[in-house]
Tab-separated table of C-alpha atoms in Angstrom:
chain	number	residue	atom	x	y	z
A	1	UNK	CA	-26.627	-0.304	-13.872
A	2	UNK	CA	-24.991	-3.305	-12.522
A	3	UNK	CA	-20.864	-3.225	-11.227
A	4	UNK	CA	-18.198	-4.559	-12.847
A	5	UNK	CA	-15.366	-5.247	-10.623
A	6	UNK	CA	-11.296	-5.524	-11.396
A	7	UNK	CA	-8.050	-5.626	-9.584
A	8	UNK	CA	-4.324	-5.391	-10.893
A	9	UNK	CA	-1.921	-6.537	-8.397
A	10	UNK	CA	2.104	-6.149	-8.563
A	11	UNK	CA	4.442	-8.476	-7.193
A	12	UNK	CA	7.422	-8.120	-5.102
A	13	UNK	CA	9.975	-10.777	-6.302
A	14	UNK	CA	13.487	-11.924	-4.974
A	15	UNK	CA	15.549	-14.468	-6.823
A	16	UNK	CA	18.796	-15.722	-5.840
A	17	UNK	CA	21.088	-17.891	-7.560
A	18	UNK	CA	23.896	-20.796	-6.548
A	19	UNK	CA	27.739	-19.206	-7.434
A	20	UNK	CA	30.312	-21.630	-7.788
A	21	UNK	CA	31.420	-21.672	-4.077
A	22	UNK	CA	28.436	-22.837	-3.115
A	23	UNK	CA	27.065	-20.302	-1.435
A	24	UNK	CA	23.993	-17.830	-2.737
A	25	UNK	CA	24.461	-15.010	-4.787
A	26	UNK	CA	21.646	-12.244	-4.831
A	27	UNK	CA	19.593	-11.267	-8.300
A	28	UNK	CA	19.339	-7.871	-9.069
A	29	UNK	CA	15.517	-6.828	-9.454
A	30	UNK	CA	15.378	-6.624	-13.083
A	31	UNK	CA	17.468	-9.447	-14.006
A	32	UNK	CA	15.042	-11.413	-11.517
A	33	UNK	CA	12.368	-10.117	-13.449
A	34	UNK	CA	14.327	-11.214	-16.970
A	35	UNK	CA	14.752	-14.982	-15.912
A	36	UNK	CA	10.675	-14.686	-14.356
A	37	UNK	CA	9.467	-14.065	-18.007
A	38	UNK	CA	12.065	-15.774	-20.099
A	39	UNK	CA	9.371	-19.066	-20.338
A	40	UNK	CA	7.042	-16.619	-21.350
A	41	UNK	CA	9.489	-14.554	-23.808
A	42	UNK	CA	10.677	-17.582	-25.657
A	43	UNK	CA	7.094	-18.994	-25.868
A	44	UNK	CA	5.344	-15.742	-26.857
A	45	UNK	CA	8.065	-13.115	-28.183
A	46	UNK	CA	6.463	-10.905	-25.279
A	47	UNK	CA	6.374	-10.322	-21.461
A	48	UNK	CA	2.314	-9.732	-21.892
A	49	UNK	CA	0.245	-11.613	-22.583
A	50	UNK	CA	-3.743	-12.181	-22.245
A	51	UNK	CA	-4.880	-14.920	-21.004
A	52	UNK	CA	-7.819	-17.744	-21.860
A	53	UNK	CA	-9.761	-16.941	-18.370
A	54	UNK	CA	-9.657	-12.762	-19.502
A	55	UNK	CA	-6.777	-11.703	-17.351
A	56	UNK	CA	-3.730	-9.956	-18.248
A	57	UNK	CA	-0.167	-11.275	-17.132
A	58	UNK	CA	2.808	-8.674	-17.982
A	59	UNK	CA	5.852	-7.059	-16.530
A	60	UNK	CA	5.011	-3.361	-15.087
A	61	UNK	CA	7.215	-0.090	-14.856
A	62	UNK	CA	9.768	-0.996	-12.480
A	63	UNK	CA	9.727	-4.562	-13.693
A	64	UNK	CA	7.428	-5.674	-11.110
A	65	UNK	CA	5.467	-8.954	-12.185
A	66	UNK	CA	1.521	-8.073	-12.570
A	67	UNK	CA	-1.837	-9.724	-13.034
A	68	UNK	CA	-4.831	-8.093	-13.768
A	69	UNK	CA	-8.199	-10.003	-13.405
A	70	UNK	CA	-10.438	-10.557	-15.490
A	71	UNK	CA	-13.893	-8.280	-15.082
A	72	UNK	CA	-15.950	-9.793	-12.598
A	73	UNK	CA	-19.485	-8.759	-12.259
A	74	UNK	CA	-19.638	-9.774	-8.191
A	75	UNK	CA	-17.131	-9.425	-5.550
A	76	UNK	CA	-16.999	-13.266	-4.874
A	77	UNK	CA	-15.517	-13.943	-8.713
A	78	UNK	CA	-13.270	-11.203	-7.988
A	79	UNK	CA	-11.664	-12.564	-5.290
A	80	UNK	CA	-11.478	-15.886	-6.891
A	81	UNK	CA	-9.804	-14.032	-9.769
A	82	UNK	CA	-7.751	-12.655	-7.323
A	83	UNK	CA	-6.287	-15.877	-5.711
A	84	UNK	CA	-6.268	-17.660	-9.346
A	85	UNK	CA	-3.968	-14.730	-9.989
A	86	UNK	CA	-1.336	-15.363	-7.297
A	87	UNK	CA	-1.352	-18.927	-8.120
A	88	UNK	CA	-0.347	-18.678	-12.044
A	89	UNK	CA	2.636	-16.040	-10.540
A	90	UNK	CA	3.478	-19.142	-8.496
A	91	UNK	CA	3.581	-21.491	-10.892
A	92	UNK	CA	5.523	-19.043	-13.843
A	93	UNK	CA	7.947	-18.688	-10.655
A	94	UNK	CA	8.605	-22.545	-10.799
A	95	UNK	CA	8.615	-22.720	-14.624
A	96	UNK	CA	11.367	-20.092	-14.386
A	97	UNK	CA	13.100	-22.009	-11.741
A	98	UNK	CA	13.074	-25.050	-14.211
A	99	UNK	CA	14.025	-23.025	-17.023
A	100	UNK	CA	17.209	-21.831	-15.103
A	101	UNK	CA	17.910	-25.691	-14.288
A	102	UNK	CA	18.016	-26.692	-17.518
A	103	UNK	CA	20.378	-24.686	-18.464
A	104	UNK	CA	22.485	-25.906	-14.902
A	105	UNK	CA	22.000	-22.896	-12.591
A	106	UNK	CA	19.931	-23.593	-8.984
A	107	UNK	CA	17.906	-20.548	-8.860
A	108	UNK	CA	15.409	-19.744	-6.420
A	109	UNK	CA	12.134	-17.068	-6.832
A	110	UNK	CA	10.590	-15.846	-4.083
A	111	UNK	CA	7.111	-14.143	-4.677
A	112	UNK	CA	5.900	-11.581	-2.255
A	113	UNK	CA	2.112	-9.908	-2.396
A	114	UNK	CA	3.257	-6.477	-0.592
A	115	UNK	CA	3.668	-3.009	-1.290
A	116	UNK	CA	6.649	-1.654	-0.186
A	117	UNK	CA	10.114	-3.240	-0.658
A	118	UNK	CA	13.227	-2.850	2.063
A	119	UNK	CA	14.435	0.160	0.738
A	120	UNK	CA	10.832	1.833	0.310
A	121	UNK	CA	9.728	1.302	-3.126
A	122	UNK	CA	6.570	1.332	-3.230
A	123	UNK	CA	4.308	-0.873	-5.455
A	124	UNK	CA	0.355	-1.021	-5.932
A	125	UNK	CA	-2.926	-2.905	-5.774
A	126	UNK	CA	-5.150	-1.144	-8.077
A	127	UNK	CA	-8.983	-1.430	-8.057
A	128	UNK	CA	-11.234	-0.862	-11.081
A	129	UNK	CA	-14.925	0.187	-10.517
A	130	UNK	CA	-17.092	0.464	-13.404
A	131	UNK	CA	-19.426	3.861	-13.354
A	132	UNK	CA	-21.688	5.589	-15.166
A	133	UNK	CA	-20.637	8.266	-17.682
A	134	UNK	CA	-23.033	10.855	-15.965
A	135	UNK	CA	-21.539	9.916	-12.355
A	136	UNK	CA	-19.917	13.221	-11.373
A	137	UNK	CA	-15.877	12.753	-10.484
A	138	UNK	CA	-16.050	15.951	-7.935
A	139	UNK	CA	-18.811	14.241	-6.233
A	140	UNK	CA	-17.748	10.661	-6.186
A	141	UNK	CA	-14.415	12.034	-4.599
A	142	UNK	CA	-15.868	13.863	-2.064
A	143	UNK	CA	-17.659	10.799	-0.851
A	144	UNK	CA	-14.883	8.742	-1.295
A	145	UNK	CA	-11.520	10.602	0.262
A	146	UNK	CA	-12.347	10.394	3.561
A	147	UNK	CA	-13.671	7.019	3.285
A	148	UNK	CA	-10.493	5.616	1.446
A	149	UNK	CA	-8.486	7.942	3.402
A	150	UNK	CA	-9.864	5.833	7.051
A	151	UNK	CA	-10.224	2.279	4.914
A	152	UNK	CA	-7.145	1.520	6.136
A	153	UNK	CA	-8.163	0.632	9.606
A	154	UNK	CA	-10.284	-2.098	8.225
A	155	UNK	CA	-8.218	-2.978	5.149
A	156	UNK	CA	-3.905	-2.468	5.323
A	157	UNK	CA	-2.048	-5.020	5.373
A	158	UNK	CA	0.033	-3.265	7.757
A	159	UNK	CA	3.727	-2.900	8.141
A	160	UNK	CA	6.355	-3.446	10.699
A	161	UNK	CA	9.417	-1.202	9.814
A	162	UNK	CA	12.401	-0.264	12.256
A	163	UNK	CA	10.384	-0.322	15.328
A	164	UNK	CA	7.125	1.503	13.996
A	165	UNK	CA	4.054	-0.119	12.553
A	166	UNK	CA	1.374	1.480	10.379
A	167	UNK	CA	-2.114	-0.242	9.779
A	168	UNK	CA	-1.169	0.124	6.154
A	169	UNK	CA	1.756	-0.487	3.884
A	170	UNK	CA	0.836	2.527	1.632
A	171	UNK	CA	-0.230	5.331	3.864
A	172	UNK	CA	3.598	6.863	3.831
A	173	UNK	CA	3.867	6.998	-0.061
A	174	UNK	CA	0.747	9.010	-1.024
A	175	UNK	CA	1.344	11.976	-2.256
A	176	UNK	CA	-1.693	13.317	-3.920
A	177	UNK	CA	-5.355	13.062	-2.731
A	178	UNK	CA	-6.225	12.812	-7.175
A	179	UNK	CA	-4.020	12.850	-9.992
A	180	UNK	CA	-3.789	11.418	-13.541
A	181	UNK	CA	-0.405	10.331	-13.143
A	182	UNK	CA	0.742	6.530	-11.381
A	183	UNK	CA	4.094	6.884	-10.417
A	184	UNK	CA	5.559	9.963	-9.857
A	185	UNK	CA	2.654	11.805	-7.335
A	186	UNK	CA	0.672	8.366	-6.682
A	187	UNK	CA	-2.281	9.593	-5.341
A	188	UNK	CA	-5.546	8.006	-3.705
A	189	UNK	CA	-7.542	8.073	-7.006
A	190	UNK	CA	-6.479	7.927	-10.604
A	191	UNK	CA	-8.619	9.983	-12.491
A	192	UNK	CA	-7.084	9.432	-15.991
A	193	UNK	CA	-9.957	8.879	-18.336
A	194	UNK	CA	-9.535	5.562	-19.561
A	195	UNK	CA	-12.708	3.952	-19.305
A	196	UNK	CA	-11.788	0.701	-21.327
A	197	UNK	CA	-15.615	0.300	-22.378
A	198	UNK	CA	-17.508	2.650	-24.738
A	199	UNK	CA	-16.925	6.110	-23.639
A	200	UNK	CA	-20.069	7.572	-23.855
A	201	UNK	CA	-21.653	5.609	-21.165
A	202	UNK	CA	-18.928	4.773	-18.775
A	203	UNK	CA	-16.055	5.698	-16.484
A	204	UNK	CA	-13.511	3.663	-14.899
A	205	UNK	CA	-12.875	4.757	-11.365
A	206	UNK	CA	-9.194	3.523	-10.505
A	207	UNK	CA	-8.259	3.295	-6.982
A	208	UNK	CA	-4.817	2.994	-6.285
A	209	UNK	CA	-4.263	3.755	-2.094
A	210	UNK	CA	-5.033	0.145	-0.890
A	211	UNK	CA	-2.676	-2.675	-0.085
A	212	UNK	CA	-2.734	-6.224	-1.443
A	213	UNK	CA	-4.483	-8.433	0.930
A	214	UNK	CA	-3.612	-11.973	1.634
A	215	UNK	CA	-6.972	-12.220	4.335
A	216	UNK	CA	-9.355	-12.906	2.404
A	217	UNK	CA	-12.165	-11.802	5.162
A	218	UNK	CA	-10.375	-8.118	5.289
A	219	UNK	CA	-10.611	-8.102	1.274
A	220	UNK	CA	-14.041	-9.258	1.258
A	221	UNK	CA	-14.747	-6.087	3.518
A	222	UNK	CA	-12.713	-3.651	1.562
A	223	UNK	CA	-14.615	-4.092	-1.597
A	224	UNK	CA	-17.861	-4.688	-0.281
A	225	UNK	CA	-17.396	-1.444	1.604
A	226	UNK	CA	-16.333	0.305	-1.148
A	227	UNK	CA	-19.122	-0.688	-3.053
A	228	UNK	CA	-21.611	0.704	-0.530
A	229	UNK	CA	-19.851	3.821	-0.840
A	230	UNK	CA	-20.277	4.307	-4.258
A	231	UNK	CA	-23.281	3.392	-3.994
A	232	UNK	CA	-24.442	6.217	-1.372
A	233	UNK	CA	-22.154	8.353	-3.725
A	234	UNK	CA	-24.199	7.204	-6.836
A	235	UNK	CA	-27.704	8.029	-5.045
A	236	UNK	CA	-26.680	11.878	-5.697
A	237	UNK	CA	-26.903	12.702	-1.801
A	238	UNK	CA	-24.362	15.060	0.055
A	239	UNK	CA	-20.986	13.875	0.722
A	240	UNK	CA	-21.117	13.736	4.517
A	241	UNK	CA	-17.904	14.606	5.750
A	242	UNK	CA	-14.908	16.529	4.576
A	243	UNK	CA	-11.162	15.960	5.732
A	244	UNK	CA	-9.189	19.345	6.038
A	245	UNK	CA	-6.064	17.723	5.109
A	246	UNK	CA	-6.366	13.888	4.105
A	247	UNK	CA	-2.772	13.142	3.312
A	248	UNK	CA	-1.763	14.430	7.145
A	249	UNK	CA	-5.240	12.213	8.421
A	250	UNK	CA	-3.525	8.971	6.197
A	251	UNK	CA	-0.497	9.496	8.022
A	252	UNK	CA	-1.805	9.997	11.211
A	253	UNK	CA	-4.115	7.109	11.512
A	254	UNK	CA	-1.491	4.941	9.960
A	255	UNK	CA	-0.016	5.166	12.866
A	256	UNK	CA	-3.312	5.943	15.107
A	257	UNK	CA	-6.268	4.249	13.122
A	258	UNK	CA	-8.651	5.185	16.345
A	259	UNK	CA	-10.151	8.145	14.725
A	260	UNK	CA	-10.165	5.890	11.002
A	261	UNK	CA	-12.110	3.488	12.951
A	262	UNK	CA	-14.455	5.930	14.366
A	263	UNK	CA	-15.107	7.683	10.862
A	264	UNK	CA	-15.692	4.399	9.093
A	265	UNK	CA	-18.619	3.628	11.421
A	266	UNK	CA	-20.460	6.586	10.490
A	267	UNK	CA	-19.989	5.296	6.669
A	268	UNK	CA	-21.408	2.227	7.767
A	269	UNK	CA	-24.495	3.453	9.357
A	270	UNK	CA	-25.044	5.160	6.404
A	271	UNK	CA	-24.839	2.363	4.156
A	272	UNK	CA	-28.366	0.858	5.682
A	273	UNK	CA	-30.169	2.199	2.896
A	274	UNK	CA	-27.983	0.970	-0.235
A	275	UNK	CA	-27.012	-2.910	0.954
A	276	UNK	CA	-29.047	-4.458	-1.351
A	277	UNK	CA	-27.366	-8.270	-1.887
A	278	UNK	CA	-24.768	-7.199	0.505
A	279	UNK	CA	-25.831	-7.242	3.826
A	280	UNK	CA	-23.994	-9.547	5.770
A	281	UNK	CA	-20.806	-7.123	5.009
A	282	UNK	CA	-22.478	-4.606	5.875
A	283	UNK	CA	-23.516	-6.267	9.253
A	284	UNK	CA	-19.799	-6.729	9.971
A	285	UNK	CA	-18.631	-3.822	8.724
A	286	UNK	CA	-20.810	-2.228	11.624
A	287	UNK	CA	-20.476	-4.715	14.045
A	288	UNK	CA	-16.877	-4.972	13.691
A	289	UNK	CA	-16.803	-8.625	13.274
A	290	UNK	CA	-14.019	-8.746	10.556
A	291	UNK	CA	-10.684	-8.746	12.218
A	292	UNK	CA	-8.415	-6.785	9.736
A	293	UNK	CA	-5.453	-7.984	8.498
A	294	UNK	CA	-2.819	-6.051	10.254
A	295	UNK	CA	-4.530	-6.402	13.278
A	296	UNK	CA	-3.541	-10.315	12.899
A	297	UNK	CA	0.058	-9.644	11.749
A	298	UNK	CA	0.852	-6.997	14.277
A	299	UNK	CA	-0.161	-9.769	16.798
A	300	UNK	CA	1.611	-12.213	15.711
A	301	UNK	CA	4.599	-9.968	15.228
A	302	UNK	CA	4.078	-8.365	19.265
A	303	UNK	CA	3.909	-12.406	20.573
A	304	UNK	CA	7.222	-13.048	18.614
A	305	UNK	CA	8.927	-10.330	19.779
A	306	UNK	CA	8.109	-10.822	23.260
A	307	UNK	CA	8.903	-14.331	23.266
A	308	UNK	CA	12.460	-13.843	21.900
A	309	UNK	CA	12.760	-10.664	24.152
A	310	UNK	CA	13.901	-8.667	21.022
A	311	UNK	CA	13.739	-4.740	20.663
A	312	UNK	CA	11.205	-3.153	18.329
A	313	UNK	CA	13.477	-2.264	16.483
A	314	UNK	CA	15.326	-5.635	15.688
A	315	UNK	CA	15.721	-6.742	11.879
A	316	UNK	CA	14.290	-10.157	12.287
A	317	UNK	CA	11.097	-8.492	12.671
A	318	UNK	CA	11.440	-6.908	9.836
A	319	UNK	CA	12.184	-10.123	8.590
A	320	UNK	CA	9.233	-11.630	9.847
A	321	UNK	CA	7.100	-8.658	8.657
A	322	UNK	CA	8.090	-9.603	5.080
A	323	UNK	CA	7.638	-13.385	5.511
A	324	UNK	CA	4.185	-12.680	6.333
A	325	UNK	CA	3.498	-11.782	2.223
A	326	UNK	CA	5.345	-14.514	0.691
A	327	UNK	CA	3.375	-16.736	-1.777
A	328	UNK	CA	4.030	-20.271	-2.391
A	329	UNK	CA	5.520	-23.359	-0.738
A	330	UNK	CA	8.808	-24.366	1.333
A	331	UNK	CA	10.992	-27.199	0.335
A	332	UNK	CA	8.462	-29.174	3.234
A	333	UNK	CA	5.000	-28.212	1.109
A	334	UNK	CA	4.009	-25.967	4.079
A	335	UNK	CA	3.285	-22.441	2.517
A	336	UNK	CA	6.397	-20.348	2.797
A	337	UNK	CA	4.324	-17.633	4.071
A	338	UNK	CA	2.787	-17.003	7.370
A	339	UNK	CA	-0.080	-15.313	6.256
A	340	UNK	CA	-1.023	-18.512	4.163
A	341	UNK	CA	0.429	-20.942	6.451
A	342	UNK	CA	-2.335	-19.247	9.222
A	343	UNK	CA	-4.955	-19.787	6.231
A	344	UNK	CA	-3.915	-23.762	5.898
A	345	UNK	CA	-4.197	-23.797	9.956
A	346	UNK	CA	-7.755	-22.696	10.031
A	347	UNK	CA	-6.251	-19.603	12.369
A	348	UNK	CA	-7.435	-16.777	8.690
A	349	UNK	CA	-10.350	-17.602	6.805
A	350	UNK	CA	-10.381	-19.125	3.369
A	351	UNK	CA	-13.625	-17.547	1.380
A	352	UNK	CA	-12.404	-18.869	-2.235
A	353	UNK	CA	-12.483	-22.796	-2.859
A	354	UNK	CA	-9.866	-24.214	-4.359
A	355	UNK	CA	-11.523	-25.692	-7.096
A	356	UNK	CA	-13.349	-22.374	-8.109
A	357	UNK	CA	-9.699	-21.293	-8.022
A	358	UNK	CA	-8.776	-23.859	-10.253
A	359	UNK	CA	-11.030	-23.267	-12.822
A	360	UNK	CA	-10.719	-19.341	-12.969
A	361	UNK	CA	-7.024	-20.002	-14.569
A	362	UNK	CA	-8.659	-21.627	-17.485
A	363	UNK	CA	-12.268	-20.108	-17.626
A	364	UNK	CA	-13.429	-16.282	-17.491
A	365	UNK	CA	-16.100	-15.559	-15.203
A	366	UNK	CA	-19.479	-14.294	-15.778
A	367	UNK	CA	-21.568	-13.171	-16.942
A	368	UNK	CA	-19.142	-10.288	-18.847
A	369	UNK	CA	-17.145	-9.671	-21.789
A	370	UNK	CA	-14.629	-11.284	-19.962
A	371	UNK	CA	-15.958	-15.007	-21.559
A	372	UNK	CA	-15.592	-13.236	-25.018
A	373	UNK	CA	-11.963	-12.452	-24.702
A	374	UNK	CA	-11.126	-15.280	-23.382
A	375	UNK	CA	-13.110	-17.248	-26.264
A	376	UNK	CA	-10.962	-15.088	-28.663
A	377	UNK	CA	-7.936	-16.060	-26.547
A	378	UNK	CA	-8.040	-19.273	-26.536
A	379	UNK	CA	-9.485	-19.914	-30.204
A	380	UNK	CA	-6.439	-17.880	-31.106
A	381	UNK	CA	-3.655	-20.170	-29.182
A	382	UNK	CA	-5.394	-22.848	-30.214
A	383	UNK	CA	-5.455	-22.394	-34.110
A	384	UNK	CA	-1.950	-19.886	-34.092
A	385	UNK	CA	-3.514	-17.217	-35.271
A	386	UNK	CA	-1.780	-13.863	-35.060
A	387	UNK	CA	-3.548	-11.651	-33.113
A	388	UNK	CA	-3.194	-8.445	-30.712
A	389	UNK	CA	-5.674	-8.221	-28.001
A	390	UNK	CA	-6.491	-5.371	-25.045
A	391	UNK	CA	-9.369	-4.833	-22.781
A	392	UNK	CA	-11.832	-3.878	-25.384
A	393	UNK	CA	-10.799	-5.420	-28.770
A	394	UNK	CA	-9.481	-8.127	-30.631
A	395	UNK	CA	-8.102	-8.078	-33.650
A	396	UNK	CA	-6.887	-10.713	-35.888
A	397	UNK	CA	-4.079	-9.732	-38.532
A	398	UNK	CA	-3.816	-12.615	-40.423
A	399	UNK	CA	-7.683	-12.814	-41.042
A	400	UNK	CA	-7.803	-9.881	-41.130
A	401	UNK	CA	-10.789	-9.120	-38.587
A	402	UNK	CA	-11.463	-7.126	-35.852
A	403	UNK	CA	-13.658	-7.058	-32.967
A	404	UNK	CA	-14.466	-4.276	-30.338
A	405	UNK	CA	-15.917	-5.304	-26.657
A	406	UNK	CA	-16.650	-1.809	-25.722
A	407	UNK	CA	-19.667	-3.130	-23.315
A	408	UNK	CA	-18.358	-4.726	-20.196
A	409	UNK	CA	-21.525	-6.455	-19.745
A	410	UNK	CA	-21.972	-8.221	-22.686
A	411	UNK	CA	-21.185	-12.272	-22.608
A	412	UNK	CA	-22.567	-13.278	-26.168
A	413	UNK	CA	-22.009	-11.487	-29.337
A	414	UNK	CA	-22.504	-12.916	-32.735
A	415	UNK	CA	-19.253	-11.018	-34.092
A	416	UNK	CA	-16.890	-13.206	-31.657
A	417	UNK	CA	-18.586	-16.204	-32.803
A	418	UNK	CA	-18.333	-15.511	-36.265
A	419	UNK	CA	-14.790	-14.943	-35.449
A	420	UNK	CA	-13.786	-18.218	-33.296
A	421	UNK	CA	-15.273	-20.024	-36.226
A	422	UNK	CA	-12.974	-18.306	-38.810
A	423	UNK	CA	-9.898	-18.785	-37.169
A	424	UNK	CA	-11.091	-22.230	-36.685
A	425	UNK	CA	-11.978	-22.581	-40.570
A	426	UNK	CA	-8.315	-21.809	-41.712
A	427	UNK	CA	-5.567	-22.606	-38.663
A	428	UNK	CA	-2.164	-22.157	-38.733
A	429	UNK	CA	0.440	-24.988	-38.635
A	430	UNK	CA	2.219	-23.257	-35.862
A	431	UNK	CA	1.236	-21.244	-33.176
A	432	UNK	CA	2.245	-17.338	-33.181
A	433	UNK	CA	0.778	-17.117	-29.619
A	434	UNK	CA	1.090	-14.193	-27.464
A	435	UNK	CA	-0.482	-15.908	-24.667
A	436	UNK	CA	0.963	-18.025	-21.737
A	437	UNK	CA	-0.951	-21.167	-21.228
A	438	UNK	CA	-2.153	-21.808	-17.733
A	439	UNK	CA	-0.893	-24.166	-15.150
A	440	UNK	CA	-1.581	-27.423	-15.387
């Protein structure tokens, strides 16, 4: 059985508005989230929405924005669905902004792709795996704890925070090694059984401990090690190596990742035996050649610090910490954000091209059922039909017709065709919608 590959990604946002004296007034968090999605609201009658290319735009508990990508069937589309994802937040960002100046209020949104907020709320980057029904949970955990719990030496974001700086943004607000539940006990792995795909062959392994990368080298690495994981997980051998108490390790090496390092190499050597179409990670995941991303941010933080002679614990590198995850562009066109403004130097690498980018906000990848529901999609925005749509089915009310996609790996299927030409045979005058249309 092949992969299928997905990632949901929330976004910190912080809008602030002109008052009357001129100065700037701040925007609470959900009334910032209100005026994101109001474009979207008085388009759609909804703050989700699915999207032409497969994804899935909506506000989250907390009202934190979210995109899920579409399923991607290698880790390169993924990461292209990735990027095309924190581009459309950008651009509904400036649609809101335009939105509030049409109605005469100068209102700014400021997009950040982190994990933690200033007063330690704590937001995710969730990965979807696709496994086989008969892979045992017990066993893929035991092979994957300790690796997860030491992935953060080669894949946090890292965090700067009154003085003290952990490898990754998320090791602090674990609080469960599994659980069912996302909020409350937010643990390394989700194990709710919620396959999204036909339940009698699949499973859905949701992995919720990582931060949201803006490197695209370090995310390039954390997937493709993951997938070697499973992999040796998958093969049915012995889990190597057992942590006596992985919450206190994630802590630790937060702070420490030494001993993360060291335990991550023996995963890699591993790993020989299972890189099929993936050996060049795995040559730097063992070599080492893939400087992670809080390894470049705590640098650049250490050189700033020392040549403004500030304490550790001064705010403006907290400051600076957070600039680091901001999306989008200044007033200048320079990207607002210092991880991206490295990117546009030449100083991170770029892996996605921007036209690739581009086209994953219209088109869904493939192959997948991904190019089905976004067929569906768009036939349905396109002829106003009045639909509801989730990750595997589509129905059509007004029709009435329905369609399941319970096989992630399908990318033709007679029933959706049959179905785009209905819809087409009998349109609407006016669209009902229920999906945002990408940026131009």
């Amino acid at each position: 059985m092949g992969r299928i590959y997905g990632l949901e990604t929330e976004y910190g946002l912080i809008a602030r508005t002109r008052a009357r004296d001129g100065g700037w007034r701040r925007v609470s968090a959900d009334e910032a989230a209100r005026l994101l999605f109001v474009p979207i609201a008085r388009e759609h009658a909804t703050t989700s929405v699915f999207l032409p290319n497969g994804g899935r735009l909506y506000l989250d508990v907390g009202n934190h924005p979210e995109y899920a990508t579409p399923e991607c069937a290698t880790i390169a589309d993924l990461q292209v669905a990735e990027r095309a994802g924190d581009d459309l937040l950008v651009a509904l960002a400036e649609r809101a902004r335009a939105a509030e100046a049409a109605e005469g209020r100068d209102t700014e949104f400021t997009l950040v792709k982190n994990n933690v907020d200033s007063f330690g709320t704590t937001y995710g980057s969730h990965e979807n795996y696709l496994v086989g029904r008969d892979a045992d949970p017990v066993h893929l955990a035991a092979w994957l704890v300790p690796f997860l719990v030491s992935r953060q030496a080669i894949a946090g974001a890292g965090r700067w925070r009154r003085g003290a700086f952990t490898v990754s943004q998320r090791c602090d607000a674990l609080a469960e090694v599994m659980s069912s539940d996302t909020t409350r006990s937010r643990p390394l792995i989700n194990t709710r059984d919620e396959p999204h795909a036909d339940p009698r062959r699949y499973r859905r392994l949701h992995v919720i401990s990582g931060d949201s990368n803006l490197d695209e080298a370090t995310a390039r690495l954390r997937w493709a090690a993951t997938e070697l994981v499973l992999r040796l997980a998958e093969s049915g051998r012995p889990a190597p190596i057992v942590l006596d108490d992985p919450l206190a390790a994630l802590r630790a090496w937060g702070r420490d990742p030494e001993p993360a390092v060291a335990l991550q190499r023996r995963y890699a050597a591993l790993a020989a035996e299972v890189a099929d179409g993936l050996d060049a990670d795995l040559d730097a995941w063992q070599r080492g050649t893939v400087t992670p991303e809080w390894a470049h941010k705590r640098r650049l933080l250490i050189a700033y610090r020392d040549r403004h002679h500030l304490a550790d614990a001064d705010p403006r590198l907290d400051a600076l910490d957070l600039r680091w995850h901001v999306l989008g562009s200044g007033p200048d066109g320079r990207p607002a954000g210092l991880a991206r403004l490295l990117e546009a130097r030449g100083e991170l690498p770029r892996l996605t091209a921007p036209d690739a980018v581009a086209s994953a906000l219209q088109v869904a990848p493939g192959p997948g059922r991904a190019r089905l529901r976004g067929r569906l999609v768009a036939a349905a925005r396109a002829h106003g039909r009045d639909v509801a749509v989730d990750w595997a089915s589509v129905t059509v009310h007004d029709l009435p017709a329905s369609v399941a996609l319970d096989d992630p790996f399908a990318d033709a299927d007679p029933r959706v065709d049959a179905l785009v030409e209905a819809m087409g045979a009998r349109p609407r005058r006016r669209p009902l919608g229920g999906f945002v249309p990408p940026p131009a």
